[in-house]
């Protein structure tokens, strides 16, 4: 299949493009390189050195013989999006091209506005480009488990059968997200569901959990294929950050009690989930939702796992939670859709954590320890 | 109370400002005059002539002795919003300042993007300005009954008690809106609910039905106080349009079967609902939702009512529905919140329709009949 990966230069977009190319699909990636710009803005960098997109694509062609066509440009440029779709004529579009850090969206008003404008308008432009050029193209959109928040009922896959006053309807699952970033994904989901209803779009919305890990079957083949590995308090996800803190001898920074429970998955499962979604498209007019996660852990349990796996002393610090979120809550997520398509999860094990220790040890001189501590607070300063 | 009305030059914003001023509140209005710009863009005009904002404000001062302070500017200009809040120091802000026509948002990609960007980012800027200057200010936000769509269960006021697999939670009512405009209001609602949770904002979200009528107790006092009356297929709401079509001897344009049922209210109830919301603020941190409507009618029933009330022959035409919506559906809406605060509804009666006939008859030479027919279609051209 011809697959276009939007945000194909990012942490997950790039390994996804490699994985799909390796599995015989014809790939193009589109990126505006915004993620590299956030590094410059925040004065941080990926723990693992990464090559520029041209070098990555050339290295993959050298190793595999497969071409990945790069398009540099912005989803906010509607004409550009139209041109790329007309030229590459994808059968599926995987959409990672959004600002994806909750803390980044909460820095201040300008960052909140940037995040919602960039994500929501970019996706609107994509929807129109697909509807106007070929509504049959399958849009595989990255959402987030954070759209749901932490409801006191089981989390279903996007839709909920509601019975109320003796009547029943199948409704979009009610959302209660925890940042302006997570809200932008909720807005996208609503816009996309409408696109399915009025234009017959085919959409798969992947509500992804927190991803950990940095290596896939493809990225390990050559250092030039490495994907980024973020450890800073803005873009670094929690397990990656804990592993890095352990290796550096820094305390693991648990926010609040650590009772917050979230869904997680291995980066190798991310790329496989997307392959499964792409190869098994949604029906015409179907807004299909999968919860893309394999296991739930509380933050304090993750800290315990990292401490137990690390071969040295590990200190766990409970910081005042910079976010506003429930410390203790019910969390039970249905995530069978992707398993039914064939996903065989890599569950979190000491082996994985240990391989992450090695990656960090190799690159520990690149770490700026001050970037590990949270500076963005959900509450405004008085 | 000191009340700032955003969009205070519009169809409902202006009568709301007058009503609140008349009831002894200290008023300011903020407007970017975008609504007058849409007229120029679409080549249409209000059926009833309206004065510019300066003249309106001066006329009201002449008649009532009350001052309404006008601020000309845009919610997208965050610094401007901050300045106005710092200067006027409102206790309540009534927020009408959004692009409010579903067909306008469906003209094409650019209009969809404009609508969502204008509405969502304007409201984000407002939220930050309130949170940063005085989080105690009560935001009274105009939503729409169209956020809910037409679910097969009773429509509650914004929140729904959900029982699922033996567990229960109070959740935001699931939304299924029918245009990019209606979606923008759903996005606003989610953003605002988050603002209540993290910053303790006080928000009342008024999911308003379709408003009919053009005169209030205040606007009838002088022609210079008149508010706009839209009859065109883009901005004209259905009952207003039917009345105008009857007087002109044009067929009433029912879209599809006319089985679509919606909530309606009299413009005099709109201004009163807003007074009640303003004078009875939401609690700190409360996201309070009222369904601001008084009666439900199907579109074909409205056509029958107009035909029965009009003293001449009336033809009803069923056009192919330019929208994508359910033709026949369940519709049962709870709307007791505002009644509990004291609302005494003006129910739709022949008297009201007849007074509208008179307004139209006085201004019928201003009508462009070609503007009555729908040109915006939800489905894209093949």
mmCIF file of C-alpha atoms in Angstrom, chain B residues 131-359:
data_model
loop_
_atom_site.group_PDB
_atom_site.id
_atom_site.type_symbol
_atom_site.label_atom_id
_atom_site.label_comp_id
_atom_site.label_asym_id
_atom_site.label_seq_id
_atom_site.Cartn_x
_atom_site.Cartn_y
_atom_site.Cartn_z
ATOM 1 C CA UNK B 131 -7.642 33.390 34.846
ATOM 2 C CA UNK B 132 -4.701 35.806 34.831
ATOM 3 C CA UNK B 133 -6.556 38.965 35.841
ATOM 4 C CA UNK B 134 -9.446 37.778 38.039
ATOM 5 C CA UNK B 135 -10.547 34.116 38.041
ATOM 6 C CA UNK B 136 -13.601 35.119 40.035
ATOM 7 C CA UNK B 137 -15.232 36.697 36.971
ATOM 8 C CA UNK B 138 -18.258 34.683 35.859
ATOM 9 C CA UNK B 139 -18.082 33.684 32.189
ATOM 10 C CA UNK B 140 -21.522 33.238 30.615
ATOM 11 C CA UNK B 141 -20.796 31.501 27.341
ATOM 12 C CA UNK B 142 -23.228 31.013 24.494
ATOM 13 C CA UNK B 143 -23.238 27.426 23.326
ATOM 14 C CA UNK B 144 -25.860 25.800 21.162
ATOM 15 C CA UNK B 145 -28.390 22.999 21.422
ATOM 16 C CA UNK B 146 -26.778 21.826 18.179
ATOM 17 C CA UNK B 147 -23.840 20.547 20.236
ATOM 18 C CA UNK B 148 -25.938 17.569 21.276
ATOM 19 C CA UNK B 149 -27.174 16.582 17.843
ATOM 20 C CA UNK B 150 -30.188 14.288 17.969
ATOM 21 C CA UNK B 151 -29.358 11.428 20.328
ATOM 22 C CA UNK B 152 -31.781 8.588 20.906
ATOM 23 C CA UNK B 153 -31.846 9.312 24.654
ATOM 24 C CA UNK B 154 -33.093 12.309 26.637
ATOM 25 C CA UNK B 155 -30.870 15.372 26.398
ATOM 26 C CA UNK B 156 -29.816 16.494 29.861
ATOM 27 C CA UNK B 157 -28.303 19.838 30.784
ATOM 28 C CA UNK B 158 -24.653 19.346 29.886
ATOM 29 C CA UNK B 159 -23.899 16.508 32.276
ATOM 30 C CA UNK B 160 -25.057 12.912 32.278
ATOM 31 C CA UNK B 161 -25.055 10.368 35.092
ATOM 32 C CA UNK B 162 -23.692 7.260 33.363
ATOM 33 C CA UNK B 163 -23.950 3.765 34.788
ATOM 34 C CA UNK B 164 -21.798 1.220 32.977
ATOM 35 C CA UNK B 165 -20.801 -2.289 34.043
ATOM 36 C CA UNK B 166 -22.096 -1.601 37.521
ATOM 37 C CA UNK B 167 -20.169 1.623 38.117
ATOM 38 C CA UNK B 168 -21.354 5.225 37.902
ATOM 39 C CA UNK B 169 -19.873 8.594 36.998
ATOM 40 C CA UNK B 170 -21.167 12.079 36.245
ATOM 41 C CA UNK B 171 -19.779 12.846 32.800
ATOM 42 C CA UNK B 172 -20.018 15.563 30.191
ATOM 43 C CA UNK B 173 -22.996 14.718 27.992
ATOM 44 C CA UNK B 174 -21.687 13.062 24.774
ATOM 45 C CA UNK B 175 -21.903 15.436 21.825
ATOM 46 C CA UNK B 176 -22.608 14.773 18.146
ATOM 47 C CA UNK B 177 -22.816 18.164 16.443
ATOM 48 C CA UNK B 178 -23.849 18.731 12.852
ATOM 49 C CA UNK B 179 -21.472 21.355 11.412
ATOM 50 C CA UNK B 180 -17.984 22.767 11.881
ATOM 51 C CA UNK B 181 -19.655 25.705 13.621
ATOM 52 C CA UNK B 182 -21.474 23.467 16.099
ATOM 53 C CA UNK B 183 -18.227 21.559 16.593
ATOM 54 C CA UNK B 184 -16.438 24.784 17.520
ATOM 55 C CA UNK B 185 -18.876 25.199 20.408
ATOM 56 C CA UNK B 186 -18.256 21.609 21.530
ATOM 57 C CA UNK B 187 -14.527 22.380 21.560
ATOM 58 C CA UNK B 188 -15.201 25.535 23.601
ATOM 59 C CA UNK B 189 -17.263 23.562 26.106
ATOM 60 C CA UNK B 190 -14.449 21.069 26.635
ATOM 61 C CA UNK B 191 -11.849 23.830 27.008
ATOM 62 C CA UNK B 192 -14.032 25.736 29.463
ATOM 63 C CA UNK B 193 -14.786 22.694 31.612
ATOM 64 C CA UNK B 194 -11.020 22.156 31.875
ATOM 65 C CA UNK B 195 -10.563 25.809 32.906
ATOM 66 C CA UNK B 196 -13.056 25.271 35.720
ATOM 67 C CA UNK B 197 -11.136 22.184 36.871
ATOM 68 C CA UNK B 198 -7.616 23.606 36.840
ATOM 69 C CA UNK B 199 -8.107 27.318 37.509
ATOM 70 C CA UNK B 200 -11.384 27.334 39.422
ATOM 71 C CA UNK B 201 -13.133 29.397 36.744
ATOM 72 C CA UNK B 202 -16.875 30.046 37.103
ATOM 73 C CA UNK B 203 -18.571 29.191 33.820
ATOM 74 C CA UNK B 204 -22.173 28.982 32.672
ATOM 75 C CA UNK B 205 -22.490 27.347 29.251
ATOM 76 C CA UNK B 206 -25.842 28.204 27.680
ATOM 77 C CA UNK B 207 -26.790 25.673 25.036
ATOM 78 C CA UNK B 208 -29.201 27.871 23.192
ATOM 79 C CA UNK B 209 -31.920 26.747 20.821
ATOM 80 C CA UNK B 210 -32.892 28.505 17.605
ATOM 81 C CA UNK B 211 -33.916 32.080 18.432
ATOM 82 C CA UNK B 212 -36.859 33.774 16.722
ATOM 83 C CA UNK B 213 -38.183 37.313 16.889
ATOM 84 C CA UNK B 214 -36.525 40.689 16.557
ATOM 85 C CA UNK B 215 -38.006 42.941 19.222
ATOM 86 C CA UNK B 216 -37.386 43.241 22.935
ATOM 87 C CA UNK B 217 -38.769 45.617 25.530
ATOM 88 C CA UNK B 218 -35.757 47.856 24.947
ATOM 89 C CA UNK B 219 -35.176 47.667 21.191
ATOM 90 C CA UNK B 220 -38.744 48.789 20.410
ATOM 91 C CA UNK B 221 -38.223 52.098 22.202
ATOM 92 C CA UNK B 222 -36.444 53.721 19.241
ATOM 93 C CA UNK B 223 -35.644 52.614 15.665
ATOM 94 C CA UNK B 224 -31.983 53.412 16.375
ATOM 95 C CA UNK B 225 -31.990 50.592 18.950
ATOM 96 C CA UNK B 226 -33.225 47.936 16.502
ATOM 97 C CA UNK B 227 -31.271 44.713 16.275
ATOM 98 C CA UNK B 228 -30.585 42.888 13.052
ATOM 99 C CA UNK B 229 -33.079 40.466 11.462
ATOM 100 C CA UNK B 230 -31.533 37.946 9.100
ATOM 101 C CA UNK B 231 -33.526 36.188 6.439
ATOM 102 C CA UNK B 232 -30.811 34.811 4.170
ATOM 103 C CA UNK B 233 -30.148 31.069 3.956
ATOM 104 C CA UNK B 234 -26.756 31.417 5.658
ATOM 105 C CA UNK B 235 -27.480 33.532 8.755
ATOM 106 C CA UNK B 236 -31.294 33.547 8.854
ATOM 107 C CA UNK B 237 -32.718 31.106 11.375
ATOM 108 C CA UNK B 238 -35.617 28.994 10.246
ATOM 109 C CA UNK B 239 -38.669 30.651 11.789
ATOM 110 C CA UNK B 240 -37.518 34.165 10.892
ATOM 111 C CA UNK B 241 -36.983 32.985 7.325
ATOM 112 C CA UNK B 242 -40.414 31.335 7.106
ATOM 113 C CA UNK B 243 -42.165 34.512 8.272
ATOM 114 C CA UNK B 244 -40.328 36.568 5.672
ATOM 115 C CA UNK B 245 -41.075 34.050 2.937
ATOM 116 C CA UNK B 246 -44.773 34.116 3.825
ATOM 117 C CA UNK B 247 -44.989 37.911 3.616
ATOM 118 C CA UNK B 248 -43.079 37.996 0.342
ATOM 119 C CA UNK B 249 -45.347 35.369 -1.178
ATOM 120 C CA UNK B 250 -42.352 33.064 -1.570
ATOM 121 C CA UNK B 251 -42.678 29.374 -0.692
ATOM 122 C CA UNK B 252 -41.481 28.370 2.778
ATOM 123 C CA UNK B 253 -38.312 26.329 2.215
ATOM 124 C CA UNK B 254 -38.441 23.152 4.299
ATOM 125 C CA UNK B 255 -35.232 21.115 4.002
ATOM 126 C CA UNK B 256 -36.061 17.480 3.318
ATOM 127 C CA UNK B 257 -39.082 15.986 5.037
ATOM 128 C CA UNK B 258 -39.073 18.643 7.760
ATOM 129 C CA UNK B 259 -39.117 15.951 10.434
ATOM 130 C CA UNK B 260 -35.979 17.497 12.000
ATOM 131 C CA UNK B 261 -36.952 18.691 15.457
ATOM 132 C CA UNK B 262 -35.085 21.461 17.269
ATOM 133 C CA UNK B 263 -35.400 23.586 20.392
ATOM 134 C CA UNK B 264 -36.596 27.172 19.994
ATOM 135 C CA UNK B 265 -36.960 30.313 22.069
ATOM 136 C CA UNK B 266 -38.199 33.873 21.763
ATOM 137 C CA UNK B 267 -35.554 36.624 21.630
ATOM 138 C CA UNK B 268 -37.179 38.135 24.749
ATOM 139 C CA UNK B 269 -36.401 34.908 26.583
ATOM 140 C CA UNK B 270 -32.789 34.955 25.378
ATOM 141 C CA UNK B 271 -32.089 38.293 27.026
ATOM 142 C CA UNK B 272 -33.924 37.246 30.173
ATOM 143 C CA UNK B 273 -32.083 33.915 30.400
ATOM 144 C CA UNK B 274 -28.806 35.777 30.251
ATOM 145 C CA UNK B 275 -29.893 38.200 32.953
ATOM 146 C CA UNK B 276 -30.827 35.236 35.158
ATOM 147 C CA UNK B 277 -27.499 33.514 34.528
ATOM 148 C CA UNK B 278 -25.544 36.713 35.214
ATOM 149 C CA UNK B 279 -27.419 37.507 38.431
ATOM 150 C CA UNK B 280 -27.059 33.918 39.706
ATOM 151 C CA UNK B 281 -23.409 33.096 39.045
ATOM 152 C CA UNK B 282 -21.885 29.639 38.846
ATOM 153 C CA UNK B 283 -19.836 28.559 41.836
ATOM 154 C CA UNK B 284 -16.069 28.800 41.805
ATOM 155 C CA UNK B 285 -14.799 25.888 39.700
ATOM 156 C CA UNK B 286 -18.287 25.031 38.488
ATOM 157 C CA UNK B 287 -18.963 24.281 34.819
ATOM 158 C CA UNK B 288 -22.715 24.864 34.822
ATOM 159 C CA UNK B 289 -24.783 24.085 31.745
ATOM 160 C CA UNK B 290 -28.309 25.192 30.936
ATOM 161 C CA UNK B 291 -30.322 24.257 27.890
ATOM 162 C CA UNK B 292 -31.598 27.671 26.836
ATOM 163 C CA UNK B 293 -34.755 26.816 24.935
ATOM 164 C CA UNK B 294 -38.452 26.778 25.760
ATOM 165 C CA UNK B 295 -40.179 24.563 23.178
ATOM 166 C CA UNK B 296 -39.398 21.905 20.581
ATOM 167 C CA UNK B 297 -40.861 21.935 17.086
ATOM 168 C CA UNK B 298 -40.241 20.045 13.907
ATOM 169 C CA UNK B 299 -39.416 22.203 10.908
ATOM 170 C CA UNK B 300 -42.555 21.094 9.080
ATOM 171 C CA UNK B 301 -44.699 21.940 12.122
ATOM 172 C CA UNK B 302 -43.201 25.445 12.165
ATOM 173 C CA UNK B 303 -44.082 25.822 8.499
ATOM 174 C CA UNK B 304 -47.678 24.808 9.315
ATOM 175 C CA UNK B 305 -47.847 27.356 12.154
ATOM 176 C CA UNK B 306 -46.636 30.163 9.923
ATOM 177 C CA UNK B 307 -49.006 29.142 7.131
ATOM 178 C CA UNK B 308 -51.938 29.035 9.552
ATOM 179 C CA UNK B 309 -51.134 32.436 11.044
ATOM 180 C CA UNK B 310 -50.555 34.266 7.779
ATOM 181 C CA UNK B 311 -53.688 35.941 6.379
ATOM 182 C CA UNK B 312 -52.959 34.922 2.787
ATOM 183 C CA UNK B 313 -52.008 31.826 0.824
ATOM 184 C CA UNK B 314 -48.734 30.153 1.792
ATOM 185 C CA UNK B 315 -46.906 27.506 -0.205
ATOM 186 C CA UNK B 316 -44.516 25.054 1.443
ATOM 187 C CA UNK B 317 -41.674 23.678 -0.672
ATOM 188 C CA UNK B 318 -39.652 20.656 0.386
ATOM 189 C CA UNK B 319 -36.132 21.193 -0.933
ATOM 190 C CA UNK B 320 -33.465 18.530 -1.041
ATOM 191 C CA UNK B 321 -31.793 18.898 2.342
ATOM 192 C CA UNK B 322 -28.452 20.692 1.852
ATOM 193 C CA UNK B 323 -27.359 19.505 5.295
ATOM 194 C CA UNK B 324 -26.541 16.026 6.499
ATOM 195 C CA UNK B 325 -28.886 15.380 9.419
ATOM 196 C CA UNK B 326 -31.424 12.825 10.599
ATOM 197 C CA UNK B 327 -34.849 13.350 9.031
ATOM 198 C CA UNK B 328 -36.782 11.557 11.769
ATOM 199 C CA UNK B 329 -35.456 11.149 15.275
ATOM 200 C CA UNK B 330 -36.177 11.160 18.990
ATOM 201 C CA UNK B 331 -35.884 14.577 20.650
ATOM 202 C CA UNK B 332 -36.599 15.144 24.303
ATOM 203 C CA UNK B 333 -34.726 17.928 26.046
ATOM 204 C CA UNK B 334 -34.494 18.773 29.708
ATOM 205 C CA UNK B 335 -34.526 22.565 30.141
ATOM 206 C CA UNK B 336 -35.520 23.270 33.727
ATOM 207 C CA UNK B 337 -32.378 25.020 34.994
ATOM 208 C CA UNK B 338 -33.317 28.496 33.800
ATOM 209 C CA UNK B 339 -36.964 28.040 34.769
ATOM 210 C CA UNK B 340 -35.763 27.233 38.284
ATOM 211 C CA UNK B 341 -33.885 30.566 38.265
ATOM 212 C CA UNK B 342 -37.145 32.313 37.387
ATOM 213 C CA UNK B 343 -37.571 32.252 33.608
ATOM 214 C CA UNK B 344 -41.185 32.759 32.503
ATOM 215 C CA UNK B 345 -41.133 31.657 28.875
ATOM 216 C CA UNK B 346 -42.847 33.475 26.021
ATOM 217 C CA UNK B 347 -44.225 30.488 24.182
ATOM 218 C CA UNK B 348 -44.669 30.603 20.438
ATOM 219 C CA UNK B 349 -48.130 31.916 19.633
ATOM 220 C CA UNK B 350 -49.931 33.444 16.705
ATOM 221 C CA UNK B 351 -49.485 36.846 18.322
ATOM 222 C CA UNK B 352 -45.717 36.652 18.081
ATOM 223 C CA UNK B 353 -45.779 35.408 14.528
ATOM 224 C CA UNK B 354 -48.202 38.191 13.582
ATOM 225 C CA UNK B 355 -45.962 40.874 15.066
ATOM 226 C CA UNK B 356 -43.145 39.442 12.964
ATOM 227 C CA UNK B 357 -45.370 39.699 9.852
ATOM 228 C CA UNK B 358 -45.667 43.436 10.532
ATOM 229 C CA UNK B 359 -41.903 43.921 10.840
#
